[in-house]
mmCIF file of C-alpha atoms and ligand atoms in Angstrom:
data_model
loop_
_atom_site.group_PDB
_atom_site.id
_atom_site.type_symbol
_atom_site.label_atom_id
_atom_site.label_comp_id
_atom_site.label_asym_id
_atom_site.label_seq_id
_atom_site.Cartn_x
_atom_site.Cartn_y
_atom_site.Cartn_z
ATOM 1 C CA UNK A 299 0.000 0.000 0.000
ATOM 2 C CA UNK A 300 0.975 3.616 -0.319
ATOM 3 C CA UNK A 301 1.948 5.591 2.330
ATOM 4 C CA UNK A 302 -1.277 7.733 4.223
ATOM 5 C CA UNK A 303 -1.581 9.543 7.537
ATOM 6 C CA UNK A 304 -2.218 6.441 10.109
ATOM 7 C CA UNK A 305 -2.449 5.675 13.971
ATOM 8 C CA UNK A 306 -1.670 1.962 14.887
ATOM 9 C CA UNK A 307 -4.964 -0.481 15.407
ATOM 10 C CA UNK A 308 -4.935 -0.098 19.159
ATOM 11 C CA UNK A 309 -8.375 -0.960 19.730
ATOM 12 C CA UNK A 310 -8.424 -4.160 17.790
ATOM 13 C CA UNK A 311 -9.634 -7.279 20.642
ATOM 14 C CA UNK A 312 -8.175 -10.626 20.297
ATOM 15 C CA UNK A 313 -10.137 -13.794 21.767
ATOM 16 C CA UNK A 314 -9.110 -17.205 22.452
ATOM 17 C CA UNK A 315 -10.719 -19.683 20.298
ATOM 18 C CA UNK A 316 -13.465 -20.866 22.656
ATOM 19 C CA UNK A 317 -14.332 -17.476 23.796
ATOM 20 C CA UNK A 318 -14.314 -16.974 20.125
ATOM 21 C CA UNK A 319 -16.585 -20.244 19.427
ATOM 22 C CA UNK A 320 -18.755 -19.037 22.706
ATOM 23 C CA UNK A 321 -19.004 -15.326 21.216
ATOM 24 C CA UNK A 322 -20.551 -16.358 17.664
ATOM 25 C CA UNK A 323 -22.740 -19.018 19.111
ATOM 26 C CA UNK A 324 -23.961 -16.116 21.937
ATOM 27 C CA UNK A 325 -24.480 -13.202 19.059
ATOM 28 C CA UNK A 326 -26.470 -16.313 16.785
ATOM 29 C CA UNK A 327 -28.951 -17.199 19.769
ATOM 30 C CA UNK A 328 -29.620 -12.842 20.611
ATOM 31 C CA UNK A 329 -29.705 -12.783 17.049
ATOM 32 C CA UNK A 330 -32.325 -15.148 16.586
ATOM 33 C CA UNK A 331 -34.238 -13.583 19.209
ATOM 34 C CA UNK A 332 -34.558 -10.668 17.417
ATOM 35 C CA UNK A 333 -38.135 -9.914 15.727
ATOM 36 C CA UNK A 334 -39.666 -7.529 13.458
ATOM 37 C CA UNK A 335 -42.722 -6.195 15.186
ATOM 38 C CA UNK A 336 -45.641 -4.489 13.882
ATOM 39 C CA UNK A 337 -47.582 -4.213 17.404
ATOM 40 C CA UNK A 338 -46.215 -1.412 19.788
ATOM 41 C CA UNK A 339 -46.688 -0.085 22.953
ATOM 42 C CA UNK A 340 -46.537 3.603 23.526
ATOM 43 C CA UNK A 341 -44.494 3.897 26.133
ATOM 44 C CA UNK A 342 -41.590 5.878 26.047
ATOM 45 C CA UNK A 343 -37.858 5.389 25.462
ATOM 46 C CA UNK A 344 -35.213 7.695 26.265
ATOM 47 C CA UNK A 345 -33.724 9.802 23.896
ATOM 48 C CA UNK A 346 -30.291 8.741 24.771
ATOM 49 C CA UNK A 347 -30.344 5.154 23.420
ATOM 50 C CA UNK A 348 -31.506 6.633 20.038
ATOM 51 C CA UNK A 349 -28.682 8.276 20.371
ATOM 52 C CA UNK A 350 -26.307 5.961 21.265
ATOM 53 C CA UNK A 351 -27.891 3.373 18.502
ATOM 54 C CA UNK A 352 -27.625 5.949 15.592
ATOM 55 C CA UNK A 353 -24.096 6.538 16.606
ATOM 56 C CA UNK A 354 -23.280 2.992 16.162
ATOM 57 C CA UNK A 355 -24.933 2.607 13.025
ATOM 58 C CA UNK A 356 -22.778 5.561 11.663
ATOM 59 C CA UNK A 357 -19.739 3.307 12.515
ATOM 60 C CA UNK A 358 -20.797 1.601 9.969
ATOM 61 C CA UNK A 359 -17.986 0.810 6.849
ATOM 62 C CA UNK A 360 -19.272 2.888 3.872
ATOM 63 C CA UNK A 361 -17.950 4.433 0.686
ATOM 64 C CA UNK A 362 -14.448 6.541 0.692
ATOM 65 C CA UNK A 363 -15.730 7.456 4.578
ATOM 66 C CA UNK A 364 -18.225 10.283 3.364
ATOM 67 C CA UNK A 365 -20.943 8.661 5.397
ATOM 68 C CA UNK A 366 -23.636 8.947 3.203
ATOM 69 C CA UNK A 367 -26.494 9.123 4.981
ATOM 70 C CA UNK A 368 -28.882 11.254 7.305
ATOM 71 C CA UNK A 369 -30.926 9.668 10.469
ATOM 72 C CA UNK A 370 -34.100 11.517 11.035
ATOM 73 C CA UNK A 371 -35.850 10.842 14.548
ATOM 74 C CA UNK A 372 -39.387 11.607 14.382
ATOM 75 C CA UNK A 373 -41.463 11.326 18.119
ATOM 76 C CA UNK A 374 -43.320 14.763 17.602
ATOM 77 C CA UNK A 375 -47.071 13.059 17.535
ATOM 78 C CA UNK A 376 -47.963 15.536 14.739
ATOM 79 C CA UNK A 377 -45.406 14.700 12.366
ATOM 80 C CA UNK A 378 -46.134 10.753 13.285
ATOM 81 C CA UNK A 379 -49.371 11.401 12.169
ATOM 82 C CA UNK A 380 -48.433 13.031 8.919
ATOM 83 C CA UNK A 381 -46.289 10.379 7.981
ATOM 84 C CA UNK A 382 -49.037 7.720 8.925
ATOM 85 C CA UNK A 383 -51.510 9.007 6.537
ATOM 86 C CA UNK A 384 -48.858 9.882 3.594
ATOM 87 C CA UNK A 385 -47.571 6.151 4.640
ATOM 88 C CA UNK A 386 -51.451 5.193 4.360
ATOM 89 C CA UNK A 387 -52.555 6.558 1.334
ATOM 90 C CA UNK A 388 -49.566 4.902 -0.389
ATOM 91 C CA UNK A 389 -50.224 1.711 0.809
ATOM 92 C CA UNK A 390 -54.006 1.769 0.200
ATOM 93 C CA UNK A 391 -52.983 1.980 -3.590
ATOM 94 C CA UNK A 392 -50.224 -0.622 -3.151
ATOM 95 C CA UNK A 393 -53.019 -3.213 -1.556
ATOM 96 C CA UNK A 394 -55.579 -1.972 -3.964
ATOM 97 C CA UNK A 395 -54.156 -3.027 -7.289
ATOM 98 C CA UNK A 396 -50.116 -1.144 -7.718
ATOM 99 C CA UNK A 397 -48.905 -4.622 -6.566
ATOM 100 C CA UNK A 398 -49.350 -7.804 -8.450
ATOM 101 C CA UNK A 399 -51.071 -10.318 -7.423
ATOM 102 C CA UNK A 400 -47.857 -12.398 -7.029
ATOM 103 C CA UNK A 401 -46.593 -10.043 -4.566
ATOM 104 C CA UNK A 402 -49.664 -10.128 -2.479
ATOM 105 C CA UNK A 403 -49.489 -13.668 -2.335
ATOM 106 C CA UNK A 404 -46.041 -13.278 -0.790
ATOM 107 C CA UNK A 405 -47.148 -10.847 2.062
ATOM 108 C CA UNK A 406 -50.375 -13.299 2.811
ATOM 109 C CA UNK A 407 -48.731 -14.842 5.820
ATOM 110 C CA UNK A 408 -47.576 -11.880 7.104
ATOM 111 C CA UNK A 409 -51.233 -10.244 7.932
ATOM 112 C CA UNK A 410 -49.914 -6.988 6.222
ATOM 113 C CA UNK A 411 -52.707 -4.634 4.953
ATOM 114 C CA UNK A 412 -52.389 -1.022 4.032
ATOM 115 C CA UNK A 413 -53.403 -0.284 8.215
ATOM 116 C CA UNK A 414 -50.263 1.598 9.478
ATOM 117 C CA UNK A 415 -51.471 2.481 12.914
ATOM 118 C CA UNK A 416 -47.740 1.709 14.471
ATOM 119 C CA UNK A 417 -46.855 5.013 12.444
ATOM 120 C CA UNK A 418 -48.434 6.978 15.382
ATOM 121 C CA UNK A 419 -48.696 4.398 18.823
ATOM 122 C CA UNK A 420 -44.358 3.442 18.368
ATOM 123 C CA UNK A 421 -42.220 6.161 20.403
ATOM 124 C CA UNK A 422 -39.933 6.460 17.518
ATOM 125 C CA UNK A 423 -40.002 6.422 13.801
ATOM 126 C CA UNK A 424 -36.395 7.213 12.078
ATOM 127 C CA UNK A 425 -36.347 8.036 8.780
ATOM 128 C CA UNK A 426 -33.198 6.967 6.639
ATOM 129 C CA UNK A 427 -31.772 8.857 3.973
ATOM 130 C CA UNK A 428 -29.529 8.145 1.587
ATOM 131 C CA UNK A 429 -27.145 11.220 0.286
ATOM 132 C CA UNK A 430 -26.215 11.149 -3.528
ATOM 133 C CA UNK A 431 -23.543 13.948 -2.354
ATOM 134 C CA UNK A 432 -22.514 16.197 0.968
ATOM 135 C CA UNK A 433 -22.509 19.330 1.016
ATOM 136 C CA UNK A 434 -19.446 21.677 2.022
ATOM 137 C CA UNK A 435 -19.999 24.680 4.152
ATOM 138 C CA UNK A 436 -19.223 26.969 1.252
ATOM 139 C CA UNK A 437 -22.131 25.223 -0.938
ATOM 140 C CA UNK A 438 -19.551 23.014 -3.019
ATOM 141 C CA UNK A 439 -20.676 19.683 -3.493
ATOM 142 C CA UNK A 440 -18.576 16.247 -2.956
ATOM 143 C CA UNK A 441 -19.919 13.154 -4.075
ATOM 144 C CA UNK A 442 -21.060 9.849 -2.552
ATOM 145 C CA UNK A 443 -20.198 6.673 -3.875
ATOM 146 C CA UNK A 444 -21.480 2.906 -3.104
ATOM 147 C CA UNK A 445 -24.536 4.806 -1.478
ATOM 148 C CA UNK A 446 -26.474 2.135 -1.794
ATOM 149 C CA UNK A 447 -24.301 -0.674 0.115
ATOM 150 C CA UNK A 448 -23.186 1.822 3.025
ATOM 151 C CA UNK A 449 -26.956 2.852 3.973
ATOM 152 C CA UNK A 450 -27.599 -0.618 3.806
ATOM 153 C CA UNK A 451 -25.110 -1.735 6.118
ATOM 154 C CA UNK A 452 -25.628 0.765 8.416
ATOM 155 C CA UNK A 453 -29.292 0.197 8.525
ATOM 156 C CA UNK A 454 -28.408 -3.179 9.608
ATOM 157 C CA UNK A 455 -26.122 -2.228 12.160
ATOM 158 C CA UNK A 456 -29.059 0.330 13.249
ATOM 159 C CA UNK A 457 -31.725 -2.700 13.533
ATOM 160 C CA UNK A 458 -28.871 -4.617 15.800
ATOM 161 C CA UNK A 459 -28.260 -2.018 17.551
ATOM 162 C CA UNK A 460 -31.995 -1.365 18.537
ATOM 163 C CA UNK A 461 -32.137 -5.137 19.380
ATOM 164 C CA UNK A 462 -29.191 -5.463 21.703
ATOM 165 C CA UNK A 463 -30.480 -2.235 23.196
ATOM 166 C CA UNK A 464 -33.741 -4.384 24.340
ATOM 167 C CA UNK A 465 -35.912 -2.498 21.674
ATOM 168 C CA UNK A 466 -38.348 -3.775 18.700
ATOM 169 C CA UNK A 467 -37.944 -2.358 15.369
ATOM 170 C CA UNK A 468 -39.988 -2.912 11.958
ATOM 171 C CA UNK A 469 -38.438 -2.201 8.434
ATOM 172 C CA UNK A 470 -41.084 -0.048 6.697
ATOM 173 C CA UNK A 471 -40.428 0.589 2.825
ATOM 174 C CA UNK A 472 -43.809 3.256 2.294
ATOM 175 C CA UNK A 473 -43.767 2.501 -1.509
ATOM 176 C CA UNK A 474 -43.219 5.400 -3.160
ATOM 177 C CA UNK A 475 -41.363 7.223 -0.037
ATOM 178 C CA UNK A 476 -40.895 10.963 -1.432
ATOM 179 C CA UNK A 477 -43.337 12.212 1.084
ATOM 180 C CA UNK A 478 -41.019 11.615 3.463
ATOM 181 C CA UNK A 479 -39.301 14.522 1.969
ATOM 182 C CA UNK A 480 -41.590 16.875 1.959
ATOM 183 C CA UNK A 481 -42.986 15.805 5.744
ATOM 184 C CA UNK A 482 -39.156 16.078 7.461
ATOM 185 C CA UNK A 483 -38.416 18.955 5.105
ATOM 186 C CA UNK A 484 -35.056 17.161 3.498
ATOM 187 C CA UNK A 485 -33.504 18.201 0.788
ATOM 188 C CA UNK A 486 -33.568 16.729 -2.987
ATOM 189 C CA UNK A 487 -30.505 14.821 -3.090
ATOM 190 C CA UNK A 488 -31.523 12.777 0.215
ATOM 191 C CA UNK A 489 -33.636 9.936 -0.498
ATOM 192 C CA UNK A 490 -35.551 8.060 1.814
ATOM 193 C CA UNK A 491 -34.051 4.828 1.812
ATOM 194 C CA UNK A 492 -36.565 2.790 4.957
ATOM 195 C CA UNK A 493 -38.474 3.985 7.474
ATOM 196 C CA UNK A 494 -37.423 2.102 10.906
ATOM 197 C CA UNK A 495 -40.137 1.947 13.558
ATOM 198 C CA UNK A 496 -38.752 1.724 16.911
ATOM 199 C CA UNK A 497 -39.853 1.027 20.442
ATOM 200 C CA UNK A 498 -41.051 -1.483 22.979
ATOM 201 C CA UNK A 499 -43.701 -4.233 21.762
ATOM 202 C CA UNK A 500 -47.183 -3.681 22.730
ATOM 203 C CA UNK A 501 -47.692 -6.727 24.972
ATOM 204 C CA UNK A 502 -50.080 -8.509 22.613
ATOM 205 C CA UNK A 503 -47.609 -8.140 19.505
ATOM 206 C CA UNK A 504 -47.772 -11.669 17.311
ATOM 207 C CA UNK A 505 -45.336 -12.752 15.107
ATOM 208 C CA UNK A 506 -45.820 -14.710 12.192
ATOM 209 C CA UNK A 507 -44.729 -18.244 12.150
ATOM 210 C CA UNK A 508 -43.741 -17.494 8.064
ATOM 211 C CA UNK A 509 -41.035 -15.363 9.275
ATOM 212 C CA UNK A 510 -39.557 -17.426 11.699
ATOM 213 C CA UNK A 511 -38.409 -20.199 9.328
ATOM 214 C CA UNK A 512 -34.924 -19.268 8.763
ATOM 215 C CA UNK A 513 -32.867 -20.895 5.956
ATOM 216 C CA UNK A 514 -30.337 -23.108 6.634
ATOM 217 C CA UNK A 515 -26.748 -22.974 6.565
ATOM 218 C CA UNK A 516 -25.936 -25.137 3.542
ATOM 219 C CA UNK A 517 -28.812 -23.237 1.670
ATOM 220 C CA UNK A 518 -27.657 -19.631 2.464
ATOM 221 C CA UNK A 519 -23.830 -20.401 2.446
ATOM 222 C CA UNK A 520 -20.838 -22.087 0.014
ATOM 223 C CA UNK A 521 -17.766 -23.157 1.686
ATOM 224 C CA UNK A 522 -15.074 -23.722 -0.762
HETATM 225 N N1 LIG B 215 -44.822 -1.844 2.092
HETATM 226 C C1 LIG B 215 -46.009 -2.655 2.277
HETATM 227 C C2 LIG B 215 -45.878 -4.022 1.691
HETATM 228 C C3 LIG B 215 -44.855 -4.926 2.230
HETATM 229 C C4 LIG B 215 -43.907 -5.419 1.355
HETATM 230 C C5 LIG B 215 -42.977 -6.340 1.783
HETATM 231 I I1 LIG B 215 -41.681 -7.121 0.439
HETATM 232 C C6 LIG B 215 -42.971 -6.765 3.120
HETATM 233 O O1 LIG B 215 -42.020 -7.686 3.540
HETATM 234 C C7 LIG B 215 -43.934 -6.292 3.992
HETATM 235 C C8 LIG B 215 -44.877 -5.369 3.528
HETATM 236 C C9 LIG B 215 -46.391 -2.692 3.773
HETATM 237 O O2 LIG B 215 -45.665 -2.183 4.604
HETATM 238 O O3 LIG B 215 -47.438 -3.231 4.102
#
């Protein structure tokens, strides 16, 4: 490699191979634990492990380091309820005839209809966006690359984060999304990339036995 400005890797942890082995299986069995919820309860959550949560998803590895995205936290009930009917009337059209039958069929044992009523009774909704380019203080603009990929992964890191936290969390893809836009007032080069609902599960919250059935590890893996 070429020379570039550097500190050593002084926070890097080493583990002995069973506390390795006991690690991975640990992380697998929270993991599996881990639910997407469409039931919440309104009670609160503090601030803080937002917080704490987003800033671990924007540890997240991501193109050149530009960190291209923006986290909006919604809990203002009036803006909740914006987004639900926006959310609503999108998905009334979706269930109504924009998706094809096929599609349907897939979401059949997941109970889904265009009712978004979590939109307003979760503590938390946090909007995703995914920046094209940044933005310099002088109004010069630098652009993003592998936008995609690195809002992905830091979504992901977001929804583990939430878990190990001790929260629920429910990937909502509005279909289109641009209202989210106008509604959080972002600009034209952010695009909404998911809208994650956040909070405790309301105590009657069911989960459907579809979505448990995980693949196994021959079918989702090659080893060569
Ligand atoms: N966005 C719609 C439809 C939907 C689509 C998929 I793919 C899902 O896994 C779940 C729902 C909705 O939220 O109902």
């Amino acid at each position: 490699m070429k020379d570039f400005p550097s500190v050593p890797y002084d926070t890097y942890q080493e583990y002995s191979i069973a506390d390795m082995q006991k690690r991975a299986d640990d992380f697998y069995a929270d993991m599996l634990r881990r639910r997407t919820v469409r039931e919440y309860s309104d009670r609160p959550v503090p601030r803080e492990i937002i917080e704490k949560c987003i800033l671990a998803a924007g540890t997240a590895p991501n193109g050149a380091n530009l960190q291209p995205w923006h986290f909006v936290v919604v809990s203002d009930p009036a803006i909740k309820r914006q987004i639900r009917v926006e959310a609503e009337k999108e998905e009334a059209v979706f269930y109504n005839g924009r998706a094809p039958e096929e599609w349907l069929d897939a979401l059949t044992p997941l109970g889904t209809d265009a009712a978004k009523p979590f939109l307003e009774t979760a503590p938390y909704l946090i909007a995703i966006f995914a920046q094209s380019y940044g933005l310099l203080p002088d109004g010069r603009k630098v652009k993003h690359y592998y936008v995609q990929e690195s809002v992905g992964i830091a979504t992901g890191m977001l929804i583990t984060a939430v878990h190990n936290a001790g929260l629920a969390s429910l990937t909502h893809t509005p279909s289109p999304m641009g209202f989210l836009n106008t509604i959080l007032k972002r600009p034209s080069h952010e695009r909404p990339f998911l809208l994650l609902v956040v909070g405790y599960p309301s105590d009657e919250a069911k989960i459907p036995i579809h979505a448990m059935q995980k693949k196994s590890l021959d079918e989702i893996a090659t080893f060569l």
